[in-house]
Short mmCIF file of C-alpha atoms and ligand atoms in Angstrom, two decimals:
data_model
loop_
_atom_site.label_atom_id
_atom_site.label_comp_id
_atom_site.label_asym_id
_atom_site.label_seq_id
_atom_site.Cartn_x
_atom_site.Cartn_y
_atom_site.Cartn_z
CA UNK A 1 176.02 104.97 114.50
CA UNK A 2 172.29 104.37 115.39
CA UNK A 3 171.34 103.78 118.94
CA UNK A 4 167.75 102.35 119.92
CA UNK A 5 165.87 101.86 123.30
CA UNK A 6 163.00 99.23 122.79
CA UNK A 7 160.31 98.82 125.30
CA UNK A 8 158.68 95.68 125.77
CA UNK A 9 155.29 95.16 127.63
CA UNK A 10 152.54 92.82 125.59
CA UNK A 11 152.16 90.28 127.89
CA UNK A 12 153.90 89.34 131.43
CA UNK A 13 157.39 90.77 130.89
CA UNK A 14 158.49 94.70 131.22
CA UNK A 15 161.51 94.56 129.71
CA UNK A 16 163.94 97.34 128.37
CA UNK A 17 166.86 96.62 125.80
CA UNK A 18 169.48 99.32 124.15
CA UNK A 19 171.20 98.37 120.76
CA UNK A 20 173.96 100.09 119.24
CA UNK A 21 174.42 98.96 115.47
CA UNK A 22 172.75 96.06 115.99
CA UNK A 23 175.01 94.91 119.23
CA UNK A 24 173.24 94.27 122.50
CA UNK A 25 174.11 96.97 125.02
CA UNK A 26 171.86 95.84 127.81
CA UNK A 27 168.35 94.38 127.74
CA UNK A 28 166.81 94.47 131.44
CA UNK A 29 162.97 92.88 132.38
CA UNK A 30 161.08 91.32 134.83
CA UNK A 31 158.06 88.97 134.55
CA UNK A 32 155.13 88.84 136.44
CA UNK A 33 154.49 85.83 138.08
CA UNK A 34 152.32 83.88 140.56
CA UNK A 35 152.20 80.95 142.64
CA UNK A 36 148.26 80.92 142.56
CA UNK A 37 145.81 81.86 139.50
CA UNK A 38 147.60 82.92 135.77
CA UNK A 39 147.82 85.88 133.92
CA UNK A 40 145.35 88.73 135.07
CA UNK A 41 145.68 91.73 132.73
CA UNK A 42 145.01 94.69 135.18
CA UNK A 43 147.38 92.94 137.88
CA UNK A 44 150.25 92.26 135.10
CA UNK A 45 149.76 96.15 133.85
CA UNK A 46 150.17 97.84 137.58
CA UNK A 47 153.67 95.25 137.51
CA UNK A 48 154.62 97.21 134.21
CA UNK A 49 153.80 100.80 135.85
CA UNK A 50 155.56 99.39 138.88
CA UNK A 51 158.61 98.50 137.41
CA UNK A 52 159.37 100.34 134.30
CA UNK A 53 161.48 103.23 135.99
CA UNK A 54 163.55 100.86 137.55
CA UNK A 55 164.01 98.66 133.98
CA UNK A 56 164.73 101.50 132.55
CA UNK A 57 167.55 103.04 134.51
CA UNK A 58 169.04 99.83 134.58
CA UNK A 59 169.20 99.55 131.60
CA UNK A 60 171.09 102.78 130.69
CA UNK A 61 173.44 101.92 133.49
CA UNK A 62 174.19 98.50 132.56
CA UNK A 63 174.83 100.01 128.59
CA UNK A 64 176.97 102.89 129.88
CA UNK A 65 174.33 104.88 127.63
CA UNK A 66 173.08 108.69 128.76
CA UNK A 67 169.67 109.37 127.88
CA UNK A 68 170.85 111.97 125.30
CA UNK A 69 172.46 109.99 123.07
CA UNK A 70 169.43 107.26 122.08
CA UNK A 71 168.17 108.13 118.70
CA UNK A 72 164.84 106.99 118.78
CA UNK A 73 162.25 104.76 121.12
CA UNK A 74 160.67 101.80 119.93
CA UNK A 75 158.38 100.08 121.45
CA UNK A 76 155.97 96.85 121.03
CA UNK A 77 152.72 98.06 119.34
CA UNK A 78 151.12 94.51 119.10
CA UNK A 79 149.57 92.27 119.42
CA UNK A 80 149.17 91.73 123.26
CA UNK A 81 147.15 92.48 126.34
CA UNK A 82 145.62 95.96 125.75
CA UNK A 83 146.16 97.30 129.41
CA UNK A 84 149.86 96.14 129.20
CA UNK A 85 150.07 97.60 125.98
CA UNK A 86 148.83 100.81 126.72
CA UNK A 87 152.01 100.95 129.69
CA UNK A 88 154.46 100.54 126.89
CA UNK A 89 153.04 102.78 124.76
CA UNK A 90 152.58 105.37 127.01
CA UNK A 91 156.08 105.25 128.76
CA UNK A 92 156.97 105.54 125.09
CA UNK A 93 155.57 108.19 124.12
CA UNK A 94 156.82 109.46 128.01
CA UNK A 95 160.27 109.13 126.89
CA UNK A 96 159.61 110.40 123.37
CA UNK A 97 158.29 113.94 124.73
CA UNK A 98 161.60 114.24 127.41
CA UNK A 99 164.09 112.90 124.75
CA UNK A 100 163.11 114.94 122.22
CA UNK A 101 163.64 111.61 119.62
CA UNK A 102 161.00 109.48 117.64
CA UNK A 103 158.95 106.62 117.98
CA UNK A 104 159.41 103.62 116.16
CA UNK A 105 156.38 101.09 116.15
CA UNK A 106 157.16 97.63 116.21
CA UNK A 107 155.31 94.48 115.79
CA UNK A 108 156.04 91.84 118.25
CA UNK A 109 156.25 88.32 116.59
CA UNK A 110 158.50 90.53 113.53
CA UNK A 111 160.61 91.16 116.70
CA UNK A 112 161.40 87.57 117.30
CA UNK A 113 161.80 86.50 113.97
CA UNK A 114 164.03 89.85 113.08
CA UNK A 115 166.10 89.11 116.39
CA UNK A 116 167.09 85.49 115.09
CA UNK A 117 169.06 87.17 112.87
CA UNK A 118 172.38 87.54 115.46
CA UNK A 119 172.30 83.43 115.35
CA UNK A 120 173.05 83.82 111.39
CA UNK A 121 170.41 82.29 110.19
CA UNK A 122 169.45 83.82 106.68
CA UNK A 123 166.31 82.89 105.43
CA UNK A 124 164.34 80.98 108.32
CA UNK A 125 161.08 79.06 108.87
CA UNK A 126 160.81 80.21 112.28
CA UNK A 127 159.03 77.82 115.07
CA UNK A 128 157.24 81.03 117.26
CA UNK A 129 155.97 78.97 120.13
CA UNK A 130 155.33 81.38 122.88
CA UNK A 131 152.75 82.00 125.56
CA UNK A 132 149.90 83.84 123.61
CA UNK A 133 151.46 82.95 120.00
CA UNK A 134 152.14 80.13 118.22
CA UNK A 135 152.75 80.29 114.03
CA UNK A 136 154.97 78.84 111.70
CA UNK A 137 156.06 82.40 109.88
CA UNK A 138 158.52 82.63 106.95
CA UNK A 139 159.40 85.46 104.57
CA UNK A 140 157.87 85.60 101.34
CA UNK A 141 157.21 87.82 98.85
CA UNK A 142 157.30 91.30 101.17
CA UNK A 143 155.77 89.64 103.86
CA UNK A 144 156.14 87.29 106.71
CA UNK A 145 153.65 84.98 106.00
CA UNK A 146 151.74 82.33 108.24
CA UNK A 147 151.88 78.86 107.25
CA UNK A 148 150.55 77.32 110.36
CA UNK A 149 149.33 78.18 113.56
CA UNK A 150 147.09 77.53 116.51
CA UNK A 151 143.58 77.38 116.37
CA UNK A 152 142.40 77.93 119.51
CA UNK A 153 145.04 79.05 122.31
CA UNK A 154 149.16 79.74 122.04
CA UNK A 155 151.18 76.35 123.05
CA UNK A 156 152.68 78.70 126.82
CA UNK A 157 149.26 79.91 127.44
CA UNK A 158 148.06 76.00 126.59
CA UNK A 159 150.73 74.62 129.23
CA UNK A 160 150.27 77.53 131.98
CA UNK A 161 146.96 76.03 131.98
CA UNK A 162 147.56 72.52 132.66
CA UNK A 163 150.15 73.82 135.15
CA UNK A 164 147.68 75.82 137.01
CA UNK A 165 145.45 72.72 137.28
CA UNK A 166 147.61 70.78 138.38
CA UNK A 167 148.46 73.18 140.66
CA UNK A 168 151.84 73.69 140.02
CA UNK A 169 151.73 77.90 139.30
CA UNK A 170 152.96 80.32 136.37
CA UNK A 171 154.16 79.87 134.52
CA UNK A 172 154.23 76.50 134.26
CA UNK A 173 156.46 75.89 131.09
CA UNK A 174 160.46 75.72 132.93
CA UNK A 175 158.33 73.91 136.01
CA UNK A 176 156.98 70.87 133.62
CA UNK A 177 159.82 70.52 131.95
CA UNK A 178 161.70 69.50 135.26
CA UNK A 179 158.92 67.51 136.26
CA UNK A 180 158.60 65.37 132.61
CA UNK A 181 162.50 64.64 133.01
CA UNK A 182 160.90 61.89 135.48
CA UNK A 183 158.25 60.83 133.46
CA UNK A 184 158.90 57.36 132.06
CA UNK A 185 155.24 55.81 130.23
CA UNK A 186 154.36 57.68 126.90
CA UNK A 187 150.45 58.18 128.04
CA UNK A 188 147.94 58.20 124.57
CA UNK A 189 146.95 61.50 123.88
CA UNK A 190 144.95 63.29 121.19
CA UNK A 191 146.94 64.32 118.11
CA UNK A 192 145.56 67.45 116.60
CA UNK A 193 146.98 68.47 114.07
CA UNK A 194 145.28 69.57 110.83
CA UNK A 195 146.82 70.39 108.17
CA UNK A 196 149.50 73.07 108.82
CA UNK A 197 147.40 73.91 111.91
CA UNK A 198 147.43 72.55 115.46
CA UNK A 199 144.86 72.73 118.43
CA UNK A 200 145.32 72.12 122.22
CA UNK A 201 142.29 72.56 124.00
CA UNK A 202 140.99 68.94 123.07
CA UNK A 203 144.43 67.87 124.70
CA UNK A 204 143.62 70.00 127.51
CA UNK A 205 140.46 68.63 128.07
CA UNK A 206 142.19 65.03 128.34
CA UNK A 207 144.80 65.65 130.73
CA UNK A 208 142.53 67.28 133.01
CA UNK A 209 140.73 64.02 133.11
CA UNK A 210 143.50 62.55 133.78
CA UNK A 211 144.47 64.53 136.19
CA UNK A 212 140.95 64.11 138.00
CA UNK A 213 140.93 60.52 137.85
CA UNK A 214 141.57 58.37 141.05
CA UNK A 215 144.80 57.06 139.59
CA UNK A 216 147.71 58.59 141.45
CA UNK A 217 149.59 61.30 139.92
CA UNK A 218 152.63 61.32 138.36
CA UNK A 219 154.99 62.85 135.64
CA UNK A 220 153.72 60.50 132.78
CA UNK A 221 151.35 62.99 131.70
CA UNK A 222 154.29 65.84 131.81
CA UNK A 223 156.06 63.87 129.82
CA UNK A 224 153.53 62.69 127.38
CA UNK A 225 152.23 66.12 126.79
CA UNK A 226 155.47 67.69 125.94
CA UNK A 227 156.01 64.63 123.58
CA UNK A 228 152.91 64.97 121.34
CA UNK A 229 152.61 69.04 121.97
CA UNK A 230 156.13 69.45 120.69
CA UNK A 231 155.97 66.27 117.70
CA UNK A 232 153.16 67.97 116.43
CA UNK A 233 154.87 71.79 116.18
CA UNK A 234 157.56 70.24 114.76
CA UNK A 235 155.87 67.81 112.48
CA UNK A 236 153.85 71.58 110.91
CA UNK A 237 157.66 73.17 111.07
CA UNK A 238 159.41 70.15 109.08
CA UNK A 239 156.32 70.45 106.34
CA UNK A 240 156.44 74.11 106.00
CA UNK A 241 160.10 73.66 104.96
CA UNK A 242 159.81 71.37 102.45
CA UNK A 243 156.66 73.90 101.17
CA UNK A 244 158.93 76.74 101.00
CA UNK A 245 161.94 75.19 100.15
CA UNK A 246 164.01 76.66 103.03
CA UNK A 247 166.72 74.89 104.70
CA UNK A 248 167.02 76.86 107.71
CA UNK A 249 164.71 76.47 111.09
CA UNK A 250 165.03 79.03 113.38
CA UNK A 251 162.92 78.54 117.03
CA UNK A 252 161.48 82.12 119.00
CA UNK A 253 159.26 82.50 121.70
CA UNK A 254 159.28 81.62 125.24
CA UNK A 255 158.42 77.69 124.88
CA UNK A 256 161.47 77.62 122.28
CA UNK A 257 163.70 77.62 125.84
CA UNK A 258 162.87 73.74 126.31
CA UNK A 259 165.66 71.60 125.95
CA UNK A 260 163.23 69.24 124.53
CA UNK A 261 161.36 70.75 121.82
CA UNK A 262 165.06 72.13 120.82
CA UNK A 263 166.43 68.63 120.83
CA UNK A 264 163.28 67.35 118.54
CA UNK A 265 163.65 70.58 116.40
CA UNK A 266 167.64 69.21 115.92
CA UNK A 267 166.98 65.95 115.44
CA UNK A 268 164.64 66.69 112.78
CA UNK A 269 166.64 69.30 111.22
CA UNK A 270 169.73 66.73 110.75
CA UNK A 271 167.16 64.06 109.29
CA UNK A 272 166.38 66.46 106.75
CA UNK A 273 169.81 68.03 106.44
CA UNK A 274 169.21 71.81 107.21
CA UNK A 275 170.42 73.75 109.41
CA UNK A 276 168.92 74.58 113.21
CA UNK A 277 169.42 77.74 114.99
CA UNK A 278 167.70 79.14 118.50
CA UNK A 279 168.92 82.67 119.95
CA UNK A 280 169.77 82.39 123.94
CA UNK A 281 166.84 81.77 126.17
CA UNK A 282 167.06 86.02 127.33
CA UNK A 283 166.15 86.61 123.55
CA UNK A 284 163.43 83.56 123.05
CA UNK A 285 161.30 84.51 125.79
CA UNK A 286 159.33 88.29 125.44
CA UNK A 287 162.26 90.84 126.10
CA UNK A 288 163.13 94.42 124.87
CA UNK A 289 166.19 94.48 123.20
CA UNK A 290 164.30 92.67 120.20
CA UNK A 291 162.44 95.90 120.12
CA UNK A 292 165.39 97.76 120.18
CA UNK A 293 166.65 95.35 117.01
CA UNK A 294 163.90 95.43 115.13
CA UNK A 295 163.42 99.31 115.49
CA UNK A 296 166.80 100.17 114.61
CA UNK A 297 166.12 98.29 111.14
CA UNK A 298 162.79 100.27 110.68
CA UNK A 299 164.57 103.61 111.94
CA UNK A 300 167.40 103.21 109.40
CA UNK A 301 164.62 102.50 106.62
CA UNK A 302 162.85 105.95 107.91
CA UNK A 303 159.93 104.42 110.12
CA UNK A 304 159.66 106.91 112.63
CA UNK A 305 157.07 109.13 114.23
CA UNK A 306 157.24 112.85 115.97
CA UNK A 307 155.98 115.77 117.34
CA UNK A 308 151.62 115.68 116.01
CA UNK A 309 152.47 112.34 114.29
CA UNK A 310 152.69 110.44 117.84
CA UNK A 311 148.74 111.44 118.76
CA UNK A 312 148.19 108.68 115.66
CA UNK A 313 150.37 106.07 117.04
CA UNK A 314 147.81 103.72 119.01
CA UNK A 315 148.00 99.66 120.46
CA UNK A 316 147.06 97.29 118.14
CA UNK A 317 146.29 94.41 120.70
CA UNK A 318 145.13 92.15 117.67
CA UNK A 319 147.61 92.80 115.27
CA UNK A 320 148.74 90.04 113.13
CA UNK A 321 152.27 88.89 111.72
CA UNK A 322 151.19 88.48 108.34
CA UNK A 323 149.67 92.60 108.30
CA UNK A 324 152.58 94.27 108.39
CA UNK A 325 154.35 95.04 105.19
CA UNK A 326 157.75 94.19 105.20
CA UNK A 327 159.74 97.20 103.48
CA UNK A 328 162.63 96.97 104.70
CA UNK A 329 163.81 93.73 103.11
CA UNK A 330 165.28 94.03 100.17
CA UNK A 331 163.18 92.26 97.42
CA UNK A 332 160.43 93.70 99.33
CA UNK A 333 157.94 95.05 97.33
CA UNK A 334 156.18 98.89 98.33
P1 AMP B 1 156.74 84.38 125.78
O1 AMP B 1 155.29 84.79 125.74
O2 AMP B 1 157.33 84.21 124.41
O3 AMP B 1 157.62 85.24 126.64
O4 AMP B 1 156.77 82.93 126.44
C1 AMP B 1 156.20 82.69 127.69
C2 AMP B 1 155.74 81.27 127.75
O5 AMP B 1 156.87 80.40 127.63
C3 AMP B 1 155.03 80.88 129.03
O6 AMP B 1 153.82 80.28 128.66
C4 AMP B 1 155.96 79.87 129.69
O7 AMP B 1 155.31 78.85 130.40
C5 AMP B 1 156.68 79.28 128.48
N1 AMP B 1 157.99 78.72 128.81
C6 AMP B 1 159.07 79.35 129.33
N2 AMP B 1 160.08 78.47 129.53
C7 AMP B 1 159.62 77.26 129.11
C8 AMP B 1 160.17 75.94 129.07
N3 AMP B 1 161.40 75.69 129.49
N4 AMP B 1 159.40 74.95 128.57
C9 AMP B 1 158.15 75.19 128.12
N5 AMP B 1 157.57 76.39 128.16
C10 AMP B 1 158.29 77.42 128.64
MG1 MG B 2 156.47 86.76 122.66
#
């Protein structure tokens, strides 16, 4: 019986999860947020040192956990916002020290892919559209390898943009997708997709002169911009299967809660005839009890740090999916 505490803090969520053998015991957060202005790193850290205490305690109470039985502390090491990352880490490393019990490193976008796994999906393509990420990630050969992926901004960070011009706050994702339910006339848009890659900042650039122009505002360009945003990250998902072969499509990340990009995602999984799976929106968008997952597989393989071995255990803000060796699958090669 393993039990794991994961700490989650890269971007705008502080969350805390415990996991018992791989079952869910609790998994607590809160997210910054703002009516006015996005994401300011130094203002979304002092929310972490804020609330971690409180995340934390809750979340032994709501698991029914003492302190002295976790095994070990993971936490997310990258990539992410360095002054958010250095709140995990160090509340880690906090809790390591009192506890007496390890570290366990773990990478973020692993977390959401490895955290897919309670929807039973085996051997994914996974769709990780989230605010500061988005990739097209699927395991091969020892690794979980990028097939496609932004290149310029994530597809959240891309909408909390447009939702902050149009003054409508952050983030703007849930917010837009109300607001496009209205939205009638498909509006033309740029396409950009290249490849296996996408871009958004040339869409950006077009809405806001929409937005600016005299005509009067109203939800076409919601809706239009969730129509080609999403066609096009599932139009790089849908080739990346037939690439690989895989049958399976598995959606992570905090844009992976709209009921419209999960409908497309459905619709284009049936076409095909594979199968379509999405975790429940607490475990799509950033939370800590995919830590907690993820480290107790990398605590069971032996990844685990003590004692001298934590002054070597840094951030990685830039870290990327397709870095991290993957030894503890089992065809995975050391
Ligand atoms: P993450 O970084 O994975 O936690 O995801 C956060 C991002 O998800 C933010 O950019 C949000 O705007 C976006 N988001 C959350 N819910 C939705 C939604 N229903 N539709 C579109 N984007 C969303
Ligand atoms: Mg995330």
């Amino acid at each position: 019986m393993v039990i794991i505490l994961g700490i989650e803090s890269t971007a705008h969520t502080f969350g805390v999860g415990i996991v018992k053998n791989k079952k869910i015991l609790s998994n607590i957060k809160k997210s910054f947020t703002t009516e006015k202005g996005g994401l300011i790193p130094m203002e979304v850290a002092k929310h972490h040192r804020e609330n971690k205490n409180r995340i934390y305690f809750e979340a032994l109470e709501k698991s029914g956990i003492s302190e002295d039985k976790i095994d070990a502390i993971a936490f997310s090491q990258g990539p992410g916002l360095a002054p958010c990352l250095l709140e995990g880490i160090k509340f880690a490393k906090e809790l390591s020290l009192k506890l007496k019990k390890p570290l366990v490193p773990v990478n973020h976008c692993v977390a959401h892919l490895e955290i897919g796994q309670i929807t039973g999906a085996k051997s994914p393509v996974m769709l990780y559209a989230s605010g500061a990420n988005t990739q097209i990630i699927a395991y091969a050969s020892g690794k979980y390898r990028i097939f496609g992926e932004t290149l310029d901004v994530g597809v959240g960070n891309f909408i909390d943009t447009f939702a902050r011009y149009a003054e409508i706050g952050f983030p703007g994702g849930p917010k837009i997708e109300q607001l496009a339910l209205a939205g009638k006339n498909l509006i033309e848009l740029p396409y950009t997709i290249k490849g296996m890659d996408f871009a958004f900042s040339g869409i950006l650039t077009n809405l806001k002169q929409k937005l600016d122009s005299k005509s009067p505002r109203d939800d076409s360009s919601n809706f239009s911009m969730q129509e080609y945003v999403f066609a096009m990250l599932v139009e790089a998902s849908e080739r990346a299967m037939a690439h690989t072969g895989k049958n399976e499509l598995l959606l992570g990340g905090g844009v992976a809660c709209n009921s419209r990009l999960q409908e497309m995602c459905r619709i284009m999984c049936e076409e095909r005839g594979a199968k379509f799976f999405v975790p429940p929106n607490d475990l799509l968008t950033d939370n800590g009890s995919m830590i907690a997952y993820t480290g107790e597989i990398l605590f069971k393989k032996g990844i685990k740090f003590s004692g001298e071995e934590l002054d070597k255990i840094d951030i990685l803000p830039r870290q990327r999916t397709d870095e991290i060796q993957v030894t503890w699958k089992s065809d995975a090669r050391n």
